Amino acid sequence: MVSTTASCLIIVVTQLVMCHVAGSGWAEWSRWSECSRTCDGGARYKTRRCSGVPGYDCPDRGIKYTSCNTKPCPPGTPDFRTEQCAAYNDASYSGYSFLWVPYHERKNPCALSCLAEGTNMVAILAPKVLDGTRCRDDSLDMCINGLCVPVGCDHELYSEMQTDMCGVCGGKNSTCHLIDKSGIRFQWIATDFGACSVTCGIGVKERRLLCYHTKKGRVLDPSRCKGVEKPVNMRETCSQGPCPPEWRVGPWQNCTRDCGGGVSWRIVSCIQTFEDGTQQLMRDSACDASTRLSSRKSCNGFICPTWYAGEWSVCSVSCGTGTHVRDVICRHVGDVFCRPGDKPRTVKNCTTGIPCYNLNGDIQERNVGQFRTGSEHELQGDQPDTTKPITKEDLLKPRFVTSTWDACSTSCDEGIRFRYVRCQVFLRYLDDFVDLPDEDCLEHEVKPDQYEACMVEPCYDMYAWVPIGMTECSRTCLGGVQETIFTCERKENGGRVEDAFCLESPRPQVERRICNDKPCPQRWELGEYGECSLTCGGGVMSRSVRCIQEYAQESVLNLPDFMCSKPGPEKVSGCNSKECPAQWAVGNWSECSVTCGVGVMTRVPLCQRERSSGLANVSRSECDVTLKPQTEMTCNRTTCPEPMIKPKNIKLYQLNKINRLKLFVGMEASILPDTTIIVKCPHVGLDRQKVTWFKNGLKFRRSKRAKVARSGALRIRRAFPGRDDAVYSCLIGGLEANLTIKFASSYDVLQATVFREKFLKDGASNHSLLNKTVLYKDPVDRKRKPLTLMSTDWSRCSVTCGGGLQSRNMSCEVITEDYYEVLPKEECFRNSDVKPPLIRSCNVEPCVEWRAGNWSECSIEECVRYHYAKQRRTVECLNLFNDTATDGGFCTDLGFPPDNIRDCFNPNCTVAWKTSKWSECIADCGEEGFKARTFKCVWAGTNRPAPYGSCELLERPRASRACRGPPCSSMVCEDESDQCELAGEMDMCGYKAFQMRCCLTCSAIDEEYDFTLA
């Protein structure tokens, strides 16, 4: 076989390269392509070309994929498959446009299957999704070239690495612990603490919670652990050392110009933050200069809006005073308009300098017929005239009369105006006014001015806004703002005038500039004092005091106290130091002096004064006697009970030996020998020291073995039969109660123990007739114990039938292993819902007996066999109470009822064969044939069918006989069928068809039968 190298040697030089490639197969790999996604895991690829000779297939593949950009996408980023479906929203599908949302197809997850929103239609809009699209939402596997490729938890293609139950990729379940909850299928597991949330300073590190399947041993979706209690202490603080200084910026300040281009600025400071939360302003060199943010920026670069005024119109009048008007418009760019307050006026006054005359050619006088009441000072300038109407009588003596002012001598700025002033008097004989020399009026008043200064309006072009300086800085540190101050001045001499003179002058743009652009020094920030701790007597009030430094407006550093001036301000101050008035104070009321009835409670009053050290007792004379509180008060306790002894209506039976047994009067006790007993005589409203005990009616004598205690209780040590079995009585306050003590025999104890053994073994409540547990406080040991309602068996019924009664006895008992107590039955019924009956009805069925009637006659109507018939009679279950028949079920206990049917002898009960008529001869005409008939066994007296076999002893009649057919001639009436005899027996001759076919038989149907008797 020729080798590859040898074959290369015999190929021409131009084929050497091809021969070499045929040996290797693949060209070099290309560069990696761009990643298909920017986040959440995409794919990129590189290719290589197969350069083999024709017919040669290169091994392996010519494309290679790898994952890229595996970091999670930012919150709110659209799903990659959703974006691909949404790309077809504008495309027409079957003539319609739809909004497409992703649909996850399990069989083909890498096809672009989309659901038309609002419908159930699913369409495959592309045979394969873009590389890097997740195969499923709950998996890292991604689609590559239309195929689903596995992706490990390390986000590498074809990786088999998985996340362990602690959530660690490639882990061995060693970095977390399982929270043990026995029997629970799903459980939370906690990982170790993760990395600190910060790289410097104080941060937080947390554990991760994972939902773990305890049976399958794998991590599940957190929703599967919904409702399972989560562990606590999942977070703790962590320290990463002090952070390096960093740049902090304040807010941008107002622009230096409102329009036309200005500058805005902000504070940029280097701040050091310490682990205790305090901060310090550092030099700028301490921070990274390359990351420093700009502190200035341009602003308001748009053109300033400006008011433009047109030319004034001519004066609106030809004499006197009128107005000029003009148009004023705002020229602006965008939404920024001219300020309304700066708008030039559109109307102004004007004067012609020509007085207006009346029709007679005289100057109009306003004040003729009137006189002035104001002083001459009030009449100067433009002050309004104060006039009042006058009569002719008012001018009987000379007075000055003025005309109206004529127009101002100038149209703007200051001028002079003129009016006529005359001395006049009214002459009655002339009935008219007459002018007089001024001297005649000067005797009575001062002559008004004929000339005065006037101004129609300022000459606005003679005034202008002039800057005179800047306002004070708005801040003392951290950069304040100063603005230009403008005043209105006359152009020719610089004299200041009111702002109204510059109404027509354009207002210059206000300039703003930064001032005091320096850091603020450290200072103490003082809070407001709180309320005083006391209203008098010297209290204290406190406030917050902290050392701060402002590094930008509304940005404050909290500094250590040592960085501010010493000593620091006081945090606590005294207040309300005036002495408090003395006041009464009282303690609690004492107990009532009696336990029942009306008694007295007391308390001790104290005079106290509040001081800074607390309350102090002072002399009672310092308190107001009229305000002294009450020191005694009656107390009305419950009404004292009527004196009485409280006996216990209980029967006690001792079952086992007890060292000491406590008994009470009212009891009947059956005890065992050698038992120490204590007998008490409970009472109310009586003195226990005066109890007297009696034994069998005689006063009890004290001995070493038996005595009366100080409490009034009787104590007998090791009681013994024949000596201590007696009736003991306690006498107190004229009242008496008894206690009977007996000694039980062994037989009695055994019998009582056997009967109550089931109650001790299974619990009293299991055999009690009560429907629930009723507890009773046992006076023997003062413990609550269940009551048992016991009963005997029901007695025999008082009657055997007709309704009787049964009775039983009940016993309400407390049963223990050492004794049992019999209580009144009411104790069991007191808290129980049921009350079992003591008597019940029984044998309520009526008293009955079977009663039979007389036998019927032995009639041939009921023959049963040869010479025998049946007799019948009635048999009833009779209620003896009312002698009426009742349901037979009540007599079932009486046994079987008497017979109601029997056989009887009757010689008339005989049988016979009953035959039918012979049929017509069954033969053709002229031929030999036969006749037939039927027969049956019947009772001779009634022709009723007899039982089968009754006629066996009788000779059977013949059923057929020979005959000859009719002569062969035409007959008018004849039978056409062999079965016509049967038609006659079956009464079929009533039908026309049978009458015609069986004419002979039907014609002779009335002939009689013949019988053969036994």
Coordinates of C-alpha atoms in Angstrom, one line a residue, residues 137-572:
D137 CA -37.3 29.2 31.9
D138 CA -36.3 26.9 34.7
S139 CA -33.0 25.8 33.2
L140 CA -29.7 27.2 32.0
D141 CA -29.7 25.0 28.9
M142 CA -29.6 27.2 25.7
C143 CA -30.5 26.8 22.1
I144 CA -27.6 26.6 19.7
N145 CA -28.3 26.4 16.0
G146 CA -31.8 25.0 16.7
L147 CA -30.7 22.4 19.2
C148 CA -31.0 22.4 23.0
V149 CA -27.5 22.2 24.4
P150 CA -26.9 21.4 28.2
V151 CA -25.3 24.2 30.2
G152 CA -23.8 23.6 33.6
C153 CA -24.1 25.9 36.7
D154 CA -20.7 27.3 35.6
H155 CA -22.5 28.6 32.5
E156 CA -20.2 26.6 30.2
L157 CA -21.7 24.6 27.3
Y158 CA -21.8 20.9 27.6
S159 CA -20.7 21.2 31.3
E160 CA -22.1 18.6 33.8
M161 CA -21.4 20.8 36.8
Q162 CA -24.5 21.2 39.1
T163 CA -25.5 23.2 42.1
D164 CA -25.5 21.3 45.3
M165 CA -28.2 21.6 48.0
C166 CA -26.4 24.6 49.5
G167 CA -26.7 26.5 46.2
V168 CA -22.9 26.2 45.5
C169 CA -21.9 25.4 41.9
G170 CA -19.9 22.2 42.0
G171 CA -20.1 22.1 45.8
K172 CA -20.3 19.0 47.9
N173 CA -23.1 20.0 50.3
S174 CA -20.6 21.1 52.9
T175 CA -21.2 24.8 53.1
C176 CA -24.7 24.7 54.6
H177 CA -26.7 22.8 57.2
L178 CA -30.1 21.2 56.9
I179 CA -32.7 22.7 59.3
D180 CA -34.1 19.5 60.9
K181 CA -37.8 19.2 60.8
S182 CA -38.7 15.5 61.1
G183 CA -41.3 14.2 58.8
I184 CA -41.4 17.3 56.6
R185 CA -41.0 16.8 52.9
F186 CA -39.8 20.2 51.9
Q187 CA -37.3 22.2 54.0
W188 CA -35.3 25.4 53.9
I189 CA -31.5 25.0 54.0
A190 CA -29.2 27.9 54.7
T191 CA -25.8 28.5 53.0
D192 CA -22.8 30.0 54.7
F193 CA -22.6 33.7 54.9
G194 CA -21.7 35.3 51.5
A195 CA -19.4 38.1 50.7
C196 CA -19.8 41.5 52.4
S197 CA -22.0 43.9 50.6
V198 CA -19.3 46.6 50.6
T199 CA -15.7 46.6 49.8
C200 CA -14.9 49.1 52.5
G201 CA -16.6 50.4 55.6
I202 CA -19.5 48.7 57.4
G203 CA -21.7 46.4 55.3
V204 CA -23.9 43.4 55.5
K205 CA -23.4 39.7 54.6
E206 CA -26.3 37.3 54.2
R207 CA -27.0 33.6 54.0
R208 CA -29.0 32.3 51.1
L209 CA -32.1 30.2 51.7
L210 CA -32.7 27.3 49.4
C211 CA -35.8 25.1 49.2
Y212 CA -34.6 21.5 49.6
H213 CA -36.5 18.2 48.9
T214 CA -35.6 15.9 51.8
K215 CA -36.6 12.7 50.0
K216 CA -35.1 13.4 46.6
G217 CA -32.1 15.3 47.9
R218 CA -32.1 18.2 45.5
V219 CA -32.9 21.9 45.5
L220 CA -36.3 23.0 44.2
D221 CA -38.1 26.2 43.3
P222 CA -38.7 28.4 46.4
S223 CA -42.4 28.2 45.9
R224 CA -42.4 24.6 46.9
C225 CA -41.4 25.6 50.5
K226 CA -44.2 28.1 50.8
G227 CA -45.7 27.9 54.3
V228 CA -42.5 26.3 55.8
E229 CA -41.0 28.3 58.6
K230 CA -37.9 30.1 57.6
P231 CA -34.8 30.3 59.8
V232 CA -33.7 33.5 61.5
N233 CA -30.4 35.2 61.9
M234 CA -29.8 35.3 58.1
R235 CA -27.9 38.6 58.1
E236 CA -25.0 40.0 60.0
T237 CA -22.8 43.1 59.7
C238 CA -19.3 43.0 58.3
S239 CA -16.4 45.4 58.4
Q240 CA -14.0 45.8 55.5
G241 CA -11.8 48.5 56.9
P242 CA -11.9 52.2 56.4
C243 CA -13.0 53.5 53.0
P244 CA -10.6 55.8 51.1
P245 CA -11.7 59.5 50.8
E246 CA -14.3 60.1 48.0
W247 CA -15.7 63.0 46.2
R248 CA -19.1 64.4 47.4
V249 CA -21.0 67.0 45.4
G250 CA -23.6 69.5 46.5
P251 CA -26.6 70.7 44.5
W252 CA -26.3 73.0 41.5
Q253 CA -26.8 76.6 42.4
N254 CA -29.0 79.1 40.6
C255 CA -27.6 80.3 37.2
T256 CA -25.8 83.7 37.3
R257 CA -28.0 84.9 34.5
D258 CA -31.6 84.3 33.8
C259 CA -30.9 84.3 30.0
G260 CA -28.2 85.1 27.5
G261 CA -25.8 82.6 29.0
G262 CA -24.7 82.3 32.6
V263 CA -22.8 79.9 34.9
S264 CA -24.1 77.5 37.6
W265 CA -21.8 75.9 40.2
R266 CA -21.8 73.4 42.9
I267 CA -19.4 72.4 45.8
V268 CA -17.2 69.4 45.1
S269 CA -15.5 68.2 48.3
C270 CA -13.2 65.4 49.4
I271 CA -14.8 63.5 52.3
Q272 CA -13.4 60.8 54.6
T273 CA -16.0 58.5 56.2
F274 CA -15.0 56.6 59.3
E275 CA -16.4 53.2 60.6
D276 CA -18.3 54.9 63.4
G277 CA -20.2 57.0 60.9
T278 CA -18.4 60.3 61.5
Q279 CA -16.9 62.2 58.5
Q280 CA -14.1 64.6 57.9
L281 CA -13.4 67.2 55.2
M282 CA -10.1 66.5 53.5
R283 CA -7.8 68.3 51.1
D284 CA -8.6 67.8 47.5
S285 CA -5.3 66.1 47.0
A286 CA -6.5 63.2 49.2
C287 CA -9.0 62.1 46.6
D288 CA -8.4 60.7 43.1
A289 CA -8.2 63.8 40.8
S290 CA -9.1 61.7 37.7
T291 CA -12.6 61.0 39.2
R292 CA -13.3 64.6 40.3
L293 CA -16.6 65.9 39.0
S294 CA -17.0 69.3 37.5
S295 CA -18.0 72.1 39.8
R296 CA -19.2 74.6 37.1
K297 CA -21.4 74.4 34.0
S298 CA -23.0 76.8 31.6
C299 CA -26.7 77.6 31.8
N300 CA -29.5 79.7 30.4
G301 CA -27.8 80.1 27.0
F302 CA -31.0 81.2 25.3
I303 CA -31.6 84.8 24.0
C304 CA -33.1 87.1 26.6
P305 CA -36.8 88.1 25.9
T306 CA -37.1 91.8 25.2
W307 CA -39.9 94.3 25.1
Y308 CA -40.0 96.4 21.9
A309 CA -42.1 99.6 21.8
G310 CA -43.4 101.4 18.7
E311 CA -43.6 105.2 18.0
W312 CA -46.0 107.3 20.0
S313 CA -49.1 108.5 18.2
V314 CA -50.0 112.3 17.9
C315 CA -51.8 113.8 20.9
S316 CA -55.4 112.9 21.0
V317 CA -56.7 116.5 21.5
S318 CA -56.1 119.9 19.9
C319 CA -56.3 121.9 23.1
G320 CA -55.8 121.1 26.8
T321 CA -54.5 117.7 27.9
G322 CA -54.9 114.4 25.9
T323 CA -53.0 111.0 25.5
H324 CA -50.4 109.3 23.3
V325 CA -50.6 105.6 22.5
R326 CA -48.2 103.0 21.0
D327 CA -47.8 99.3 20.4
V328 CA -45.5 97.2 22.7
I329 CA -44.6 93.6 21.8
C330 CA -42.3 90.9 23.4
R331 CA -39.7 89.3 21.2
H332 CA -38.6 85.9 22.7
V333 CA -37.4 82.4 21.9
G334 CA -39.1 79.3 23.1
D335 CA -41.3 79.3 26.2
V336 CA -39.4 82.0 28.1
F337 CA -41.4 85.3 27.9
C338 CA -40.8 88.9 28.9
R339 CA -41.6 89.8 32.5
P340 CA -45.0 91.6 32.7
G341 CA -43.6 94.0 35.3
D342 CA -41.0 95.3 32.8
K343 CA -43.4 96.0 30.0
P344 CA -43.2 99.7 28.9
R345 CA -46.5 101.6 29.1
T346 CA -48.7 101.9 26.0
V347 CA -50.5 105.1 27.0
K348 CA -49.2 108.5 28.3
N349 CA -50.6 112.0 28.8
C350 CA -49.9 114.9 26.4
T351 CA -50.6 118.6 26.4
T352 CA -51.0 121.0 23.5
G353 CA -50.1 124.1 25.5
I354 CA -53.2 125.8 24.2
P355 CA -56.0 126.6 26.6
C356 CA -59.5 125.6 25.6
Y357 CA -62.1 128.6 25.4
N358 CA -65.8 128.6 25.7
L359 CA -68.2 129.8 23.0
N360 CA -68.0 133.3 24.4
G361 CA -64.2 133.4 24.1
D362 CA -63.7 133.4 27.9
I363 CA -61.4 131.1 29.7
Q364 CA -63.5 128.6 31.6
E365 CA -63.5 129.2 35.3
R366 CA -64.1 126.3 37.5
N367 CA -64.5 128.1 40.8
V368 CA -66.8 130.9 40.0
G369 CA -69.7 130.6 42.4
Q370 CA -67.6 128.5 44.8
F371 CA -65.1 129.4 47.4
R372 CA -62.1 127.5 48.7
T373 CA -62.0 126.1 52.2
G374 CA -58.5 124.6 52.2
S375 CA -55.3 126.4 53.2
E376 CA -53.1 127.8 50.5
H377 CA -50.5 125.1 51.1
E378 CA -53.1 122.5 50.3
L379 CA -53.8 124.2 47.0
Q380 CA -50.3 124.0 45.6
G381 CA -49.4 121.5 42.9
D382 CA -51.8 118.9 41.9
Q383 CA -53.6 118.6 45.3
P384 CA -57.3 118.5 44.7
D385 CA -59.4 121.5 45.5
T386 CA -61.6 121.3 48.6
T387 CA -64.6 123.3 47.7
K388 CA -68.2 123.7 48.7
P389 CA -71.1 125.4 47.0
I390 CA -71.7 129.0 47.9
T391 CA -74.7 131.3 47.5
K392 CA -74.9 134.9 46.6
E393 CA -75.0 135.8 50.3
D394 CA -71.6 134.2 50.7
L395 CA -70.1 136.9 48.4
L396 CA -71.6 139.9 50.1
K397 CA -68.0 140.6 51.1
P398 CA -65.1 140.5 48.7
R399 CA -63.4 137.1 48.1
F400 CA -60.8 135.7 45.7
V401 CA -62.3 133.5 42.9
T402 CA -60.0 131.3 40.8
S403 CA -60.3 129.8 37.3
T404 CA -59.2 126.2 36.4
W405 CA -55.5 125.7 35.8
D406 CA -54.5 125.9 32.2
A407 CA -52.2 123.3 30.5
C408 CA -48.6 122.7 31.6
S409 CA -46.1 124.7 29.7
T410 CA -44.1 121.5 28.8
S411 CA -45.1 118.1 27.5
C412 CA -42.7 116.2 29.8
D413 CA -40.6 116.9 32.8
E414 CA -41.1 120.0 34.9
G415 CA -43.1 123.1 33.5
I416 CA -45.3 125.9 34.7
R417 CA -49.1 126.3 34.6
F418 CA -51.3 129.4 35.0
R419 CA -54.8 130.4 36.3
Y420 CA -56.8 133.6 36.8
V421 CA -57.3 134.9 40.3
R422 CA -59.8 137.7 40.8
C423 CA -61.2 139.6 43.8
Q424 CA -65.0 139.8 43.4
V425 CA -68.1 140.8 45.4
F426 CA -71.8 140.4 44.8
L427 CA -73.8 143.6 44.6
R428 CA -77.5 143.0 45.4
Y429 CA -78.7 146.1 43.7
L430 CA -77.0 145.0 40.5
D431 CA -77.8 141.3 41.2
D432 CA -74.4 140.5 39.7
F433 CA -70.7 140.0 40.6
V434 CA -68.3 142.9 40.3
D435 CA -64.5 142.7 40.1
L436 CA -62.6 144.6 42.8
P437 CA -59.0 145.5 43.4
D438 CA -57.0 142.7 45.1
E439 CA -56.5 145.0 48.1
D440 CA -60.2 144.7 49.0
C441 CA -59.9 140.9 49.3
L442 CA -56.5 140.8 51.0
E443 CA -58.1 142.1 54.1
H444 CA -60.0 138.9 54.4
E445 CA -57.7 136.2 52.9
V446 CA -54.4 135.4 51.2
K447 CA -54.4 135.7 47.5
P448 CA -54.0 132.2 45.9
D449 CA -51.0 131.5 43.5
Q450 CA -51.5 132.2 39.8
Y451 CA -48.5 130.0 38.8
E452 CA -47.2 126.7 40.0
A453 CA -44.8 123.9 38.9
C454 CA -46.3 121.0 36.9
M455 CA -45.3 117.8 35.2
V456 CA -47.4 115.9 32.7
E457 CA -45.0 113.0 32.8
P458 CA -41.2 112.5 33.1
C459 CA -39.1 112.8 30.0
Y460 CA -38.2 109.1 30.1
D461 CA -35.3 109.4 27.7
M462 CA -33.6 111.6 30.2
Y463 CA -33.4 108.8 32.8
A464 CA -31.6 105.5 32.9
W465 CA -30.9 102.5 35.2
V466 CA -27.4 102.7 36.7
P467 CA -25.7 100.0 38.6
I468 CA -24.5 101.1 42.0
G469 CA -23.0 97.9 43.5
M470 CA -23.8 94.4 44.5
T471 CA -26.0 93.0 47.2
E472 CA -24.5 91.3 50.3
C473 CA -23.4 87.7 49.9
S474 CA -26.3 85.3 50.6
R475 CA -23.9 83.0 52.5
T476 CA -20.9 83.4 54.7
C477 CA -19.3 80.2 53.3
L478 CA -19.7 77.4 50.8
G479 CA -20.4 80.0 48.0
G480 CA -23.2 82.5 48.2
V481 CA -24.6 84.7 45.5
Q482 CA -24.5 88.5 44.9
E483 CA -26.7 90.3 42.5
T484 CA -26.4 93.7 40.8
I485 CA -28.2 96.7 42.4
F486 CA -29.7 99.2 40.0
T487 CA -31.1 102.8 40.7
C488 CA -32.8 105.3 38.5
E489 CA -30.8 108.4 37.7
R490 CA -31.0 111.6 35.6
K491 CA -28.6 111.3 32.7
E492 CA -27.5 115.0 32.7
N493 CA -26.5 115.3 36.4
G494 CA -26.6 111.7 37.8
G495 CA -29.2 112.7 40.4
R496 CA -31.2 109.8 41.8
V497 CA -35.0 109.8 41.3
E498 CA -37.8 107.5 41.9
D499 CA -37.9 104.2 39.9
A500 CA -41.0 105.4 38.1
F501 CA -38.9 107.8 36.1
C502 CA -37.1 104.8 34.5
L503 CA -40.4 103.2 33.4
E504 CA -39.5 103.6 29.8
S505 CA -35.8 102.7 30.2
P506 CA -34.7 99.2 29.4
R507 CA -33.8 97.3 32.6
P508 CA -30.3 95.9 32.4
Q509 CA -29.7 92.1 32.9
V510 CA -29.1 91.3 36.5
E511 CA -25.6 89.9 37.0
R512 CA -25.0 87.2 39.6
R513 CA -21.6 86.2 40.9
I514 CA -20.4 83.7 43.4
C515 CA -19.1 84.9 46.7
N516 CA -17.5 83.5 49.9
D517 CA -16.6 80.3 48.0
K518 CA -14.7 78.8 50.9
P519 CA -15.4 75.8 53.2
C520 CA -17.5 76.5 56.3
P521 CA -15.6 76.0 59.5
Q522 CA -16.5 73.4 62.0
R523 CA -19.3 74.5 64.3
W524 CA -21.6 73.2 67.0
E525 CA -25.2 72.5 65.9
L526 CA -27.6 73.1 68.7
G527 CA -31.0 71.6 68.9
E528 CA -34.0 73.0 70.8
Y529 CA -34.2 72.3 74.5
G530 CA -36.9 69.8 75.4
E531 CA -39.4 70.1 78.1
C532 CA -38.2 70.5 81.7
S533 CA -38.2 67.3 83.7
L534 CA -40.0 69.1 86.6
T535 CA -42.5 72.0 86.8
C536 CA -40.8 73.3 90.0
G537 CA -38.1 72.4 92.5
G538 CA -35.3 72.5 89.9
G539 CA -35.5 70.2 86.9
V540 CA -33.3 69.7 83.9
M541 CA -33.9 70.0 80.2
S542 CA -31.6 68.6 77.5
R543 CA -30.9 69.3 73.8
S544 CA -28.9 67.7 71.0
V545 CA -25.4 69.1 70.5
R546 CA -23.2 67.8 67.7
C547 CA -20.1 68.9 65.9
I548 CA -20.8 69.4 62.2
Q549 CA -19.2 70.9 59.1
E550 CA -21.1 71.9 56.0
Y551 CA -19.3 70.9 52.8
A552 CA -22.2 71.7 50.4
Q553 CA -25.5 73.3 50.8
E554 CA -27.8 70.9 52.7
S555 CA -24.9 68.4 53.0
V556 CA -23.5 68.1 56.5
L557 CA -20.6 66.1 57.9
N558 CA -20.9 64.6 61.4
L559 CA -17.5 65.3 63.0
P560 CA -16.0 64.0 66.3
D561 CA -16.5 66.5 69.1
F562 CA -12.8 67.2 69.5
M563 CA -12.8 69.0 66.0
C564 CA -15.1 71.8 67.3
S565 CA -14.1 74.6 69.7
K566 CA -13.8 73.8 73.3
P567 CA -15.5 73.9 75.6
G568 CA -18.6 72.7 73.8
P569 CA -22.1 74.1 74.5
E570 CA -23.9 72.5 77.5
K571 CA -26.3 69.7 76.6
V572 CA -28.2 69.9 79.8

